[in-house]
Structure formats: C-alpha cells, structure tokens
Coordinates of C-alpha atoms in Angstrom, one line a residue:
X434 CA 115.5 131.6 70.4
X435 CA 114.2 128.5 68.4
X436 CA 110.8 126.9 67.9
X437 CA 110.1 123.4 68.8
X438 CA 110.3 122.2 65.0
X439 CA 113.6 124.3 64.6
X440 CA 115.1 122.2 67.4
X441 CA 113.7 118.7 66.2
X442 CA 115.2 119.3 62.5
X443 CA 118.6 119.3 64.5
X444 CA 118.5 117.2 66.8
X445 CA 117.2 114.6 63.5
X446 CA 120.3 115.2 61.9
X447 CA 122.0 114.2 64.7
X448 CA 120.7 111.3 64.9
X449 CA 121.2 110.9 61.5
X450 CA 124.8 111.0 61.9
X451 CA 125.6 108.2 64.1
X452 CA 127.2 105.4 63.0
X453 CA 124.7 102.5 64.1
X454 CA 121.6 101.4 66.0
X455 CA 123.4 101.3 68.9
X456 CA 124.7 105.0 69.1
X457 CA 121.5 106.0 67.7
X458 CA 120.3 104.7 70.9
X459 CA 122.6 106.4 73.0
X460 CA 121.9 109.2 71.2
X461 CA 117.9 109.1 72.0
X462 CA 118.6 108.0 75.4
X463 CA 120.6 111.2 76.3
X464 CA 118.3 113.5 74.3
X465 CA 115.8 112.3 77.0
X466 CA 117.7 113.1 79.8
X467 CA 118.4 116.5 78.8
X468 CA 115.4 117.6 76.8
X469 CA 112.6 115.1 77.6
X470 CA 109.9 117.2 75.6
X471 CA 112.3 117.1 72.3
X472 CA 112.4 113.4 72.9
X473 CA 109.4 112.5 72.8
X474 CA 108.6 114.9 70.2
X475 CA 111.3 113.6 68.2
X476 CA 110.8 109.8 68.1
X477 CA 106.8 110.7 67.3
X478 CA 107.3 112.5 64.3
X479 CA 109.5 109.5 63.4
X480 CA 107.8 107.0 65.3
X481 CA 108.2 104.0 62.1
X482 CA 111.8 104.6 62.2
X483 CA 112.7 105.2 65.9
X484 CA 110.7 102.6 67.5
X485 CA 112.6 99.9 66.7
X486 CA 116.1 101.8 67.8
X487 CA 114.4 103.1 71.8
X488 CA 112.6 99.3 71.7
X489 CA 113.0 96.4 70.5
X490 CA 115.3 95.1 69.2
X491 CA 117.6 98.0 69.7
X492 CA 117.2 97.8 73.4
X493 CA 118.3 94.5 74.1
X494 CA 121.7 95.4 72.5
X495 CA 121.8 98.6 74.3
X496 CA 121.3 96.6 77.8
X497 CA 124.0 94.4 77.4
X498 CA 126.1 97.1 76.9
X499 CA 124.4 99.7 79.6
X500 CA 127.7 99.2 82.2
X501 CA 129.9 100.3 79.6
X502 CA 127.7 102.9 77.7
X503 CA 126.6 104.5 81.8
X504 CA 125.8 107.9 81.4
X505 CA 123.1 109.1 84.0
X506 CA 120.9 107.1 86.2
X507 CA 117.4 106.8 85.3
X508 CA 114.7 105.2 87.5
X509 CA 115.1 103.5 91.8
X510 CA 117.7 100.8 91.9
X511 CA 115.9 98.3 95.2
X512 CA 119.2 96.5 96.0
X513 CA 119.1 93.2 98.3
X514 CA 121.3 94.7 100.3
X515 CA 119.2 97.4 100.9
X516 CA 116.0 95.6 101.9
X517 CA 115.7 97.6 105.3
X518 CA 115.5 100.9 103.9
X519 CA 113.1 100.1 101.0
X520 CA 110.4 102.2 102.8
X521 CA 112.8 104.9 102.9
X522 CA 113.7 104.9 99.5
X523 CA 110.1 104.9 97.9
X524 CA 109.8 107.9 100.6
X525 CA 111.7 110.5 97.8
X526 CA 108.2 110.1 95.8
X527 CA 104.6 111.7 97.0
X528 CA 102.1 109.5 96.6
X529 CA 100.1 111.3 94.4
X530 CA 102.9 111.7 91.9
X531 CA 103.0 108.4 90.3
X532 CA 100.5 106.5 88.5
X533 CA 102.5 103.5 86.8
X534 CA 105.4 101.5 87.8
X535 CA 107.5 99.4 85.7
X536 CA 109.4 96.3 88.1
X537 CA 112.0 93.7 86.9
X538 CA 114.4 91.8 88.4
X539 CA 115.9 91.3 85.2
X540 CA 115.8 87.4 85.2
X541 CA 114.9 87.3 81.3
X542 CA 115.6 90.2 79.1
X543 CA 114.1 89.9 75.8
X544 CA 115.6 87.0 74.6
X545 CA 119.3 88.0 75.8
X546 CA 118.8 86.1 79.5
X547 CA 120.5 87.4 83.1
X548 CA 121.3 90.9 82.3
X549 CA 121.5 91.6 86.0
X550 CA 121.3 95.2 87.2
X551 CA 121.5 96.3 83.5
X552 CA 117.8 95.4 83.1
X553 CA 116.8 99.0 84.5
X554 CA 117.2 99.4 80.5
X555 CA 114.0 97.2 79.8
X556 CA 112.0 99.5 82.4
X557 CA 112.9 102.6 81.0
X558 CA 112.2 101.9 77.5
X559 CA 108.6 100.4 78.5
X560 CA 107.7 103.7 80.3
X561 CA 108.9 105.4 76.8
X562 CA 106.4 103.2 75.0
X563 CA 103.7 104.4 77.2
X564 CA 104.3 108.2 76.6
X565 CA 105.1 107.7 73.2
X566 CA 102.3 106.0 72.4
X567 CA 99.8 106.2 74.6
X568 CA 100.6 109.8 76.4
X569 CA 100.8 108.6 79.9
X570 CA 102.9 111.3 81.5
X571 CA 106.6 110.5 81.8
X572 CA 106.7 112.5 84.9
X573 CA 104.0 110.2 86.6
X574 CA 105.8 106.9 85.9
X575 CA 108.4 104.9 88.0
X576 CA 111.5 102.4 85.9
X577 CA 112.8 100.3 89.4
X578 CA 114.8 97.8 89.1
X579 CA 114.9 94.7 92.0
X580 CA 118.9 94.0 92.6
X581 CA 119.2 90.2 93.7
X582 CA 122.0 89.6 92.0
X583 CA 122.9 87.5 88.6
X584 CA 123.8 84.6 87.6
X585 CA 126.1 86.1 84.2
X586 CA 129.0 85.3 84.8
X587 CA 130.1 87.9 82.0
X588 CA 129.1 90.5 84.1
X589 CA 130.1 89.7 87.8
X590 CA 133.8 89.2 85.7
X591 CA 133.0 92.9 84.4
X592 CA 134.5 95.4 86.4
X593 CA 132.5 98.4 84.9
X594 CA 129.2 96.7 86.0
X595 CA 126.6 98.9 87.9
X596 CA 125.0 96.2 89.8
X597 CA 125.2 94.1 93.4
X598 CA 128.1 92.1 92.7
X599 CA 126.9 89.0 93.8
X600 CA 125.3 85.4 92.3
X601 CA 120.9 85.7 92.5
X602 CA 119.7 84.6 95.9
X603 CA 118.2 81.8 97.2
X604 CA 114.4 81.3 96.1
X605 CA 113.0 81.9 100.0
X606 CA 115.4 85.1 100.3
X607 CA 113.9 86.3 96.9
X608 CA 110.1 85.7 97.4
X609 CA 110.4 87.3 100.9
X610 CA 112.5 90.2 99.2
X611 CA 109.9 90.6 96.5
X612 CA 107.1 90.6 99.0
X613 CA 108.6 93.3 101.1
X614 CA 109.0 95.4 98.1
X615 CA 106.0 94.9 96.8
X616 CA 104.2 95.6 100.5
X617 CA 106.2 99.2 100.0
X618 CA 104.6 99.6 96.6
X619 CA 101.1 99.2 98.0
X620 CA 101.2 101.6 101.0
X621 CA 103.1 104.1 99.1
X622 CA 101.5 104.1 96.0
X623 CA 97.9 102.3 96.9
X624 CA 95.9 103.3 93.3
X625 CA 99.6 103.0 91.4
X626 CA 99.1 100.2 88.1
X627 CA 102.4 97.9 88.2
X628 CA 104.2 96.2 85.2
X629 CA 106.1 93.3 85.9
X630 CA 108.8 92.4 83.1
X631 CA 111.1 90.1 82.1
X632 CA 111.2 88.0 85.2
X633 CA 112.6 84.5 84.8
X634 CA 109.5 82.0 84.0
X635 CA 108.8 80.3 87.2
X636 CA 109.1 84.0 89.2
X637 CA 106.7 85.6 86.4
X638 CA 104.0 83.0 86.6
X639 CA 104.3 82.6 90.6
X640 CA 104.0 86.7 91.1
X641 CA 101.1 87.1 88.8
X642 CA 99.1 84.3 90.8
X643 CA 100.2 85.5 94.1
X644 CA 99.5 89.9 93.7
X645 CA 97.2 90.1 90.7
X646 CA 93.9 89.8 92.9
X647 CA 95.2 92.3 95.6
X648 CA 96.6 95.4 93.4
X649 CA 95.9 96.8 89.9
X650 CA 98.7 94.1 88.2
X651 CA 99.9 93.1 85.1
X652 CA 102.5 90.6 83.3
X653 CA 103.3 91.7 79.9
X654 CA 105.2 89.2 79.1
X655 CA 102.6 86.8 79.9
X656 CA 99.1 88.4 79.3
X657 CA 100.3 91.3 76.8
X658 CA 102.2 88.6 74.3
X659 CA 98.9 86.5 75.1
X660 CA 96.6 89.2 73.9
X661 CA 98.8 90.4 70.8
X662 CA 99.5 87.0 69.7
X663 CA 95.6 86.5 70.3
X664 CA 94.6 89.6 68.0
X665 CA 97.0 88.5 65.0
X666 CA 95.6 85.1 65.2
X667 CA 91.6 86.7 65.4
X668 CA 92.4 88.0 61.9
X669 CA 94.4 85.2 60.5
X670 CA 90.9 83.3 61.5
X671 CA 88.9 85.5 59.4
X672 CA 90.9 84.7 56.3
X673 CA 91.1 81.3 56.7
X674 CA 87.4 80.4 57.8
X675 CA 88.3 77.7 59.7
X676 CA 87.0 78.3 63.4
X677 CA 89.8 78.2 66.3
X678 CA 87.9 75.4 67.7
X679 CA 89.4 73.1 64.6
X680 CA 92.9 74.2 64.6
X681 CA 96.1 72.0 66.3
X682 CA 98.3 74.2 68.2
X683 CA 101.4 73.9 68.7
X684 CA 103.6 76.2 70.7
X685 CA 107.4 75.5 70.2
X686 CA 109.0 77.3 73.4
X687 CA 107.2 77.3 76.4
X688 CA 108.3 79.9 78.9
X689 CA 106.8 82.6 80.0
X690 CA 105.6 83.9 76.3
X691 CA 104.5 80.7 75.2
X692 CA 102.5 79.8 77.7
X693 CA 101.1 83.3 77.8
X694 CA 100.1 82.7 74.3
X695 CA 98.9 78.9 74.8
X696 CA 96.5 80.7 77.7
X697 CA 94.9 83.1 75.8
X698 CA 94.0 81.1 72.5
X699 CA 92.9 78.1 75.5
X700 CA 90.2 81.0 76.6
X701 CA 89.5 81.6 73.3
X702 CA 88.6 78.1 72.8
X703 CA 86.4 78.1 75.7
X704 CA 84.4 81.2 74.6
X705 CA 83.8 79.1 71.4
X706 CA 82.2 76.3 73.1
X707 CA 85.0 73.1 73.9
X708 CA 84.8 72.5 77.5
X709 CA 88.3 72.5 79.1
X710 CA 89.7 69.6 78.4
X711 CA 88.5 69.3 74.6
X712 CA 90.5 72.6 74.4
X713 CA 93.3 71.3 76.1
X714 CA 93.9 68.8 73.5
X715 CA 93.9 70.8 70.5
X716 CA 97.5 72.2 72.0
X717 CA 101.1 70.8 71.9
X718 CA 103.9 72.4 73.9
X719 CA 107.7 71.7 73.7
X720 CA 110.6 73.2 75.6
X721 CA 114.3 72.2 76.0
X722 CA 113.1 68.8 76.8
X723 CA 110.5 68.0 73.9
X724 CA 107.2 67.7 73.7
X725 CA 105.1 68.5 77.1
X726 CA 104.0 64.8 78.6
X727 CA 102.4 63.6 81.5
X728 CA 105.5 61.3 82.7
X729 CA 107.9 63.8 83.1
X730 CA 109.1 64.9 87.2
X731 CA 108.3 68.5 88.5
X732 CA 106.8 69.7 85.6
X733 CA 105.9 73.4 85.9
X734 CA 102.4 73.8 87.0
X735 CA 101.6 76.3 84.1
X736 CA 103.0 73.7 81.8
X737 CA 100.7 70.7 83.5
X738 CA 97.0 71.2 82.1
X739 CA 98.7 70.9 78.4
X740 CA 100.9 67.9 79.1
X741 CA 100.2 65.1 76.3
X742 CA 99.9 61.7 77.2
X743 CA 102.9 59.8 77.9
X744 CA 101.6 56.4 76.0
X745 CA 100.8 59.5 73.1
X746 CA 104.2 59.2 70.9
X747 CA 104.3 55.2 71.4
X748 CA 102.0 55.2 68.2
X749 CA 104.6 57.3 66.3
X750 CA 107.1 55.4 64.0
X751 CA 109.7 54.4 65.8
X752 CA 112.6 56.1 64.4
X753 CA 110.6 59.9 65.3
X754 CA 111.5 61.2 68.6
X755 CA 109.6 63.6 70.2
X756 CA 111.9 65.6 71.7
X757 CA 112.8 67.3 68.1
X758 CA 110.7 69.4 66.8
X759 CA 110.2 68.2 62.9
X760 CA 109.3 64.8 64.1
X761 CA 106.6 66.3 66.1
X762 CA 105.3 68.6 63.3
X763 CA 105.0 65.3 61.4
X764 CA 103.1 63.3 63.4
X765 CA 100.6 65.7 65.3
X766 CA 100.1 67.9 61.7
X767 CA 99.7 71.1 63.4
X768 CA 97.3 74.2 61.7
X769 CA 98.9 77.1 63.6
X770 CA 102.9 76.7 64.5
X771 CA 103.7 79.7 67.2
X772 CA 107.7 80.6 68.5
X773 CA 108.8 81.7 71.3
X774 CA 111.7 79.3 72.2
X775 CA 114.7 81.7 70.7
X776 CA 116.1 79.6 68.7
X777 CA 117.4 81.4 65.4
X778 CA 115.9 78.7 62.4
X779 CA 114.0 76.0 64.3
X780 CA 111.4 76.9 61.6
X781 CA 113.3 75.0 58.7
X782 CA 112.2 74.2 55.1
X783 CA 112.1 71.0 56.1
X784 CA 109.6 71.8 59.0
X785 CA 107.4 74.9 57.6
X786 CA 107.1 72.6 54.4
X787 CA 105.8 69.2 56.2
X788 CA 103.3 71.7 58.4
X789 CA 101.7 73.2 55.0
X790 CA 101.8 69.4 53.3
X791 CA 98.6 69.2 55.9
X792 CA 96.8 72.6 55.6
X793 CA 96.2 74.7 53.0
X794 CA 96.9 78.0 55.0
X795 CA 99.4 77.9 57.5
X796 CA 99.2 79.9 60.5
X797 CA 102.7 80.4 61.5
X798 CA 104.1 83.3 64.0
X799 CA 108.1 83.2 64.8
X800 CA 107.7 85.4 67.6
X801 CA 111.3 85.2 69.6
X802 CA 113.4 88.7 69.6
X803 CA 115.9 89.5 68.7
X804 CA 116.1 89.7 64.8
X805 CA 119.4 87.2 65.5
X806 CA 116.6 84.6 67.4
X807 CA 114.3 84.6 65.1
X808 CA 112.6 80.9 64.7
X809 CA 112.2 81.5 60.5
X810 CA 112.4 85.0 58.6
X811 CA 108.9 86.0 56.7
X812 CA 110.3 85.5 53.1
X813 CA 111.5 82.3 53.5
X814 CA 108.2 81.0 55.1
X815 CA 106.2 83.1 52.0
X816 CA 108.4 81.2 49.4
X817 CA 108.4 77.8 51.5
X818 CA 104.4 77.7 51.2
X819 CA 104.3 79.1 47.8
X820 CA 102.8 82.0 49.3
X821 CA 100.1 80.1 51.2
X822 CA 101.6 81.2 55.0
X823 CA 100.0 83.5 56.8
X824 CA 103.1 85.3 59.3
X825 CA 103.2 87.2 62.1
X826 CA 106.6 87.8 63.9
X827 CA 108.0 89.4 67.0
X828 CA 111.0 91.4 65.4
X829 CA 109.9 93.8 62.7
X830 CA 110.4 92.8 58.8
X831 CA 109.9 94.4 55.8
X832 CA 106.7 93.2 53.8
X833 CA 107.3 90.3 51.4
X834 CA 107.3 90.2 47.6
X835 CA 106.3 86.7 45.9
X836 CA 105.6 86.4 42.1
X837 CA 105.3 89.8 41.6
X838 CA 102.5 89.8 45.1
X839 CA 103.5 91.6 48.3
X840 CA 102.5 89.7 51.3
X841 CA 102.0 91.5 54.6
X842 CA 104.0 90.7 57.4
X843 CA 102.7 91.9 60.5
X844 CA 104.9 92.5 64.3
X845 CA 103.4 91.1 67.4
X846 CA 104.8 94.0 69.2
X847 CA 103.7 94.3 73.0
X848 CA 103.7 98.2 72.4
X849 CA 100.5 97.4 69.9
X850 CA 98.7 96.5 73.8
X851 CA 100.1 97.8 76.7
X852 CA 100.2 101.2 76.0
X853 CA 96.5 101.5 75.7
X854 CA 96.3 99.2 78.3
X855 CA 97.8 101.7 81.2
X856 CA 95.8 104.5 79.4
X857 CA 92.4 102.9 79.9
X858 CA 93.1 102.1 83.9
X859 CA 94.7 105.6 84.4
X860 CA 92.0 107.4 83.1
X861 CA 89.4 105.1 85.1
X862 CA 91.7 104.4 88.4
X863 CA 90.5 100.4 88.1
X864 CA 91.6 98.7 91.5
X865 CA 92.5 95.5 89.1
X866 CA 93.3 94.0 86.1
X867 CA 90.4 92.2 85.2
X868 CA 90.0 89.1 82.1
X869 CA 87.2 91.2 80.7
X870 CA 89.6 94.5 80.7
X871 CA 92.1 92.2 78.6
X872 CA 89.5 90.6 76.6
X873 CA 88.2 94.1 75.6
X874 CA 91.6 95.3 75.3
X875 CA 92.3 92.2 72.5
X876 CA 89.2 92.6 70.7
X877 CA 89.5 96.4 70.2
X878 CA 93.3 95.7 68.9
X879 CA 92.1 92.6 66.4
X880 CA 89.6 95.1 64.8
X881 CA 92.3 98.3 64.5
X882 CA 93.8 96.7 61.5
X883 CA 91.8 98.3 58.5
X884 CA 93.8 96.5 55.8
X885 CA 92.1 93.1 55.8
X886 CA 95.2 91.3 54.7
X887 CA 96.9 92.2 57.3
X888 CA 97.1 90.5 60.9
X889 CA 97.5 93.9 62.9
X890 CA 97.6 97.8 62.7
X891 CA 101.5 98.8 61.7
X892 CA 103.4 100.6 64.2
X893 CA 102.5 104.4 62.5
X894 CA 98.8 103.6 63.7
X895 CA 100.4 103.2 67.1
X896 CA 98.6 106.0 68.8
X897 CA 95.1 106.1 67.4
X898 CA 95.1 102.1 68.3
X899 CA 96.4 102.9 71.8
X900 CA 93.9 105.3 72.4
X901 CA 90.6 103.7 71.2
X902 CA 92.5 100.4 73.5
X903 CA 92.4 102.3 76.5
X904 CA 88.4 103.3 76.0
X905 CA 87.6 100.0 75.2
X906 CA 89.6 99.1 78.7
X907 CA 88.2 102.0 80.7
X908 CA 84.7 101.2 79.7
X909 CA 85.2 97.7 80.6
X910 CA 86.5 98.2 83.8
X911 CA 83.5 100.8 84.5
X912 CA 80.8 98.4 83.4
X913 CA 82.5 95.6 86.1
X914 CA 82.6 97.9 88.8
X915 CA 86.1 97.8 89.6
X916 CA 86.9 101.4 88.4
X917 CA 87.1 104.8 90.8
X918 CA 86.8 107.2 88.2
X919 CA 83.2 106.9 86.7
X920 CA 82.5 110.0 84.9
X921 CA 79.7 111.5 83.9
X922 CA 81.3 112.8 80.8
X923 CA 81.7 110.0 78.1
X924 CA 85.1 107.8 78.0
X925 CA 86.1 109.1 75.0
X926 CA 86.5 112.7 77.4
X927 CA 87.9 110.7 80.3
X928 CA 90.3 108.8 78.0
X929 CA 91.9 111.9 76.2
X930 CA 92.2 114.2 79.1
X931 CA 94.6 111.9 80.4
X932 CA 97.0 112.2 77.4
X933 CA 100.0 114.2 77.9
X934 CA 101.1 116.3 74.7
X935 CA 105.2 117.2 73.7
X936 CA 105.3 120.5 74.0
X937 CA 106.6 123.8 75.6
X938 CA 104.5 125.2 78.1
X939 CA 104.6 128.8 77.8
X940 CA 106.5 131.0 80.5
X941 CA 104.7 134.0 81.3
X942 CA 106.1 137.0 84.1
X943 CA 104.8 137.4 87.1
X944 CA 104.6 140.8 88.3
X945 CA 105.6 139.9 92.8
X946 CA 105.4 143.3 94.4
X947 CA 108.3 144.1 96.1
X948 CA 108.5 143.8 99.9

C-alpha cells in the first residue's frame, strides 16, 4: 500500500535517471499509459522542469523518433484508405463522452516539417497541455490523426514507420477527405470544440475560413501564436510608450505563425484607430522569396493585403536586394522584428544591431522552435543592444545577465493560451469561436504577468493564468450569446467545476446481497 506522494517520489527518481530529454520523454509517455493519475500528478508538481520535456521542444524530437520508440497506441488513426468506414470508427465513442478534439494531418510539425503518421505525437501532447494546465479531463478528449500520406522521404524509406505508406494526396482527394471527416465530427460529436494543428500553411488557413463559422473551431497555430505573440507585445508597449499605431512591423517568416501573428497586431491596430489600409502599411512580410510585393504570381491570399508595393524597393540603393533580410532591415528601419521563418541565426549582429541604430528599444521576438531554429538566442540580442532589446522567444531560455542586470526573457508558449482557452468554452458549451472570446482570452493573458518587466506570466503561473483565461472566455462567450451553459451561479463557479483534479478516487465495498 502506498500514498499518492509515496508513488510520485519514485516514479521522480526515475525519471531522474534517464540518460536524456529524449528517454525522459519516453519515460513520461509510458507513465501515462499506465498510471494516467501519477502522470499528471507528476509533471504538476514539476511542471517548470517537465514542460519543456512532454512539449516543446522535447516533443518534436520525440515525433521524429515515434516509429522507432512505438510502444502503445494513443488516440484514432483516420487513414485515407479508410475514408468509408470513418463513421464507423468515431462509432467506438458516445457522444457524450468527448468534449475536445485535437486533428492534424501532420503537414508541419513544429518546426521539423512532414512527420507523416508520426504527428499523432503533436496531438497527444496538446491534450496533455490541456489537463495539465487547465484540468480539462483527459478522459473527455480525442488525439486523431488524418493519414494522407507524406511527402518524407525519410520515412516512406523507414521500414519501422506506423503510417499509410504512400506520397500525400492530391489537393481535391484531400479537401474532400477532410470534409468527410470533419462531417463525421459534427454528427458525432455536435457541441465537441476542435483543435486543428500543425497543418501545412495553405490547408491551415483554407480549413479555418471554410469550418470556423459552422462548429466551435480553432487554429492554434494561427490564432493561439497570434494571441500570445499579441500579449508579449501589449506589455512590451507599456514599457516602451510608444503606441502600436507608430511601430514598423516586420514579420520575417510568413507561414502559418507569421501571419497569425501579423493578423492579430493588424486588429490591434484597428482597435487603435488606423483604418485598414493605414494599418496595412505599418507591416513588412518576407518568406523564402523576400519581401511580400504586389508583382509577384499566385501569391497566397493570406499573404496579399500586406504585399508592399512593387515600385517600393526601386528607391533603395541599388546594391540592397530585397530578398535578404539585412538589406531590408536597413532600408524600411523596423521598431518590432518578429520570427517565425526557422531559420537558426537569421537574427545576426549585423542585423539586430542596424534595427536598434533606429530605435531606442527594440522589440524583437525569435519565435521559431526548436531551440536548434532559433532566429537569435536572448543573450546575444541583450549584449547586441547594450541591453536596450526587449525579447520574447518561442523555445524557453534562461533569464539574461548584462553588467551585473538580469534581463527577463519571456516564452511565447501556446500552452500560456489554449489551455484556458478550451476551459472557458467547456465550461460555457459556446457553439463558436468568436474574435471577442480571443480578444478577451489575449487581454486576460497580457495582464497575468505581475512582474512588470516581464513580457508574460512564466510557465509555474501556468494554471492560475489558465484558469482566470478560461473565465474571461466563458464570460465573453456568455455576454455574445453564443454560449449553452449560462449559469446562474457566477463563472468563477462554472469555470472551476469543470476542472479535473489528479487524484485517487477512493474505492469503497459494496455490500450486493446474495441471490
């Protein structure tokens, strides 16, 4: 007989013991399978040091190894091959037992690409974010995975890999897939609140659009990068006094993130006063091809609104070219400099210090993941600028000393949002995800941190900042009507009786007459 704490100083020492991030991750992940209460338990009492190892960045490794490292299923594989028994499938699950779903198609893990059948990984670790954070339930939540394939050529050479064996099919065979999978998720799970993640850019934009206004939806690699991005830079505005409406923006990467990002600091603007198009200018996009302009062909329609002027770089000196990212930085002397291309030390002395030449406190946030990706590393953009920076990144990193100052560097982690997110339209049952739930959801996170020098809460806050999210989100989505659940007990009530504890229920004998 042991106690709950007996167990957890065990199974610690366990983990202790293995040999890197990796195994430590294994570790976790079959803990889980066999002793889901410990689990959760576990990574809560050590939520600072464990978060990183069940997330990111650990879980990115731990997905490109998932094939060889297979030890039990987890979650609904829907393969293509499969796409006339999807019905049948869902059918293992009553209705009433799921509230939240996490889908991928595994288009663009993290910042590790095509992991194919693999990505099931991505979806399990989210759901372990909302538990361990937020409380959602583990039992009520659904990891599936959409099989259509991969392009990784890695892994359709592999011959331990899990997945459909075949190259990603063709764009009309995928959307029509998608849609009959996500038709399935609607009359199964009507009142369910579904996650897409990590789909490839053009597929995460165009499934947003297309189900957002007929289910309770959400992209978090769009809208929750948007919003956490959008909180750090709320309190980077407060120290620097200048009003967003002044700043140049420039987003180096835009995909999926950046663009997310671009979006939610373009509403920002709007709230402010600019009409559209004066906020449109004050951004500047680049992606594998350079700067965003108007003269390029088939330019993605996301991108579009914040395409430059084509006859815009003909004033620059003619030896800049606009398709590298220092030359651009020089001419267009951007205030806040956000990445999210994955490319490990784009953010060079040489560009960090021509940015700060032009502002006297530079808003920079080298948001790609992994650690290996990362655009600049806090201490080198500290000591660039003399200490003048102010940095947010998307991998975590250890607080920066300067001249005898510590400078706080603060992680644009998605598990500072979502989690509370889920919480909020759990507890309420909102039919959608609404722009005033997301609003609500970014202001309530921007005021969490209560050290004023730094950008956001740290991840030991993690659950008191989820929880007063998902009020703020509930009581939103109450006062616009699009909620089921509207108590008469206040949301604070509502909000917390929805949070599910680790811990042993107790077992008590029943005394069954005999027959």
């Amino acid at each position: 007989m042991e106690t709950l704490d007996e167990q957890l100083q065990r199974a610690y020492q366990q983990y202790s013991l293995q040999a890197d991030d990796l195994q430590k991750n294994i570790f976790l992940n079959n803990l889980y399978h066999t002793n889901e209460t410990l689990f959760f338990r576990l990574i809560r009492e050590h939520i600072q040091e464990m978060m990183p190892i069940i997330y990111t960045p650990t879980a990115g490794l731990a997905i490109q190894h998932y094939s060889d490292e297979f030890r039990k299923p987890r979650g609904i594989y829907l393969s293509y091959p499969e796409r006339d028994h999807i019905n049948e499938i869902l059918d293992h699950w009553d209705a009433n037992d799921i509230n939240l779903i996490v889908l991928t198609d595994s288009e663009q893990i993290l910042g590790i690409g095509d992991q194919g059948a693999n990505g099931i990984g991505i979806s399990v670790a989210k759901l372990v974010v909302y538990t361990l954070c937020a409380g959602i339930n583990p039992r009520r939540m659904l990891p599936i995975m959409i099989d259509v394939g991969t392009n990784n050529p890695q892994l359709l050479e592999d011959p331990f890999y899990l997945g459909w064996r075949h190259h990603r099919i063709s764009s009309a065979e995928y959307h029509q897939f998608v849609e009959t999978v996500i038709n399935a998720i609607k009359e199964k799970f009507p009142q369910v609140f579904l996650q897409w993640e990590d789909f490839g850019k053009k597929n995460a934009r165009c499934h947003l659009d297309r189900y957002q206004d007929s289910m309770c939806t959400f992209n978090d690699d769009i809208q929750g990068t948007g919003a956490v991005a959008m909180a750090a830079l709320l309190n980077a505005l407060k120290i620097t006094g200048t009003p967003l409406s002044h700043h140049r923006v420039l987003v180096y990467g835009a995909g999926t993130a950046g663009c997310g990002i671009a979006d939610q600091i373009w509403e920002q603007m709007i709230k402010e006063g600019l009409n559209h198009q004066k906020a449109y200018s004050r951004f500047y996009l680049m992606d594998r091809q350079g700067l965003v302009t108007s003269n390029r062909e088939n330019i993605d329609y996301f991108k579009a609104p914040y395409a430059r002027s084509s006859s815009e770089t003909d004033e620059w000196d003619r030896a800049d070219d606009p398709t590298r990212l220092l030359d651009v930085v020089r001419n267009i002397h951007p205030t806040i400099l956000i990445g999210t291309s994955t490319v490990h030390g784009a953010f060079n002395r040489e560009v960090v210090n021509t940015m700060a030449a032009h502002v006297e406190r530079p808003i920079i946030f080298p948001l790609s993941n992994p650690l290996t990706l990362a655009e600049a590393t806090p201490d080198d953009i500290i000591h660039w600028t003399q200490g003048r920076a102010l940095v947010a990144t998307g991998s975590p990193f250890s607080d920066v000393e300067f001249q005898g100052k510590f400078y706080p560097v603060s992680q644009c982690n998605n598990a500072l949002i979502f989690p509370g997110l889920g919480l909020g339209i759990i507890s309420c049952q909102a039919e959608r995800v609404s722009a005033g739930m997301m609003d609500a959801a970014t202001l309530e996170l921007a005021n969490s941190t209560t050290d004023k020098t730094r950008l956001l809460p740290e991840i030991s806050q993690l659950q008191e900042v989820s929880k007063n999210i998902g009020v703020a989100v509930a009581r939103q989505a109450i006062l616009e009507g699009v909620a089921l659940n509207r108590p008469d007990q206040n949301v604070e009530n509502l909000v917390e009786s929805n949070i599910w504890e680790p811990v042993y229920m107790p077992y008590q004998p029943l005394n069954i007459p005999a027959k």
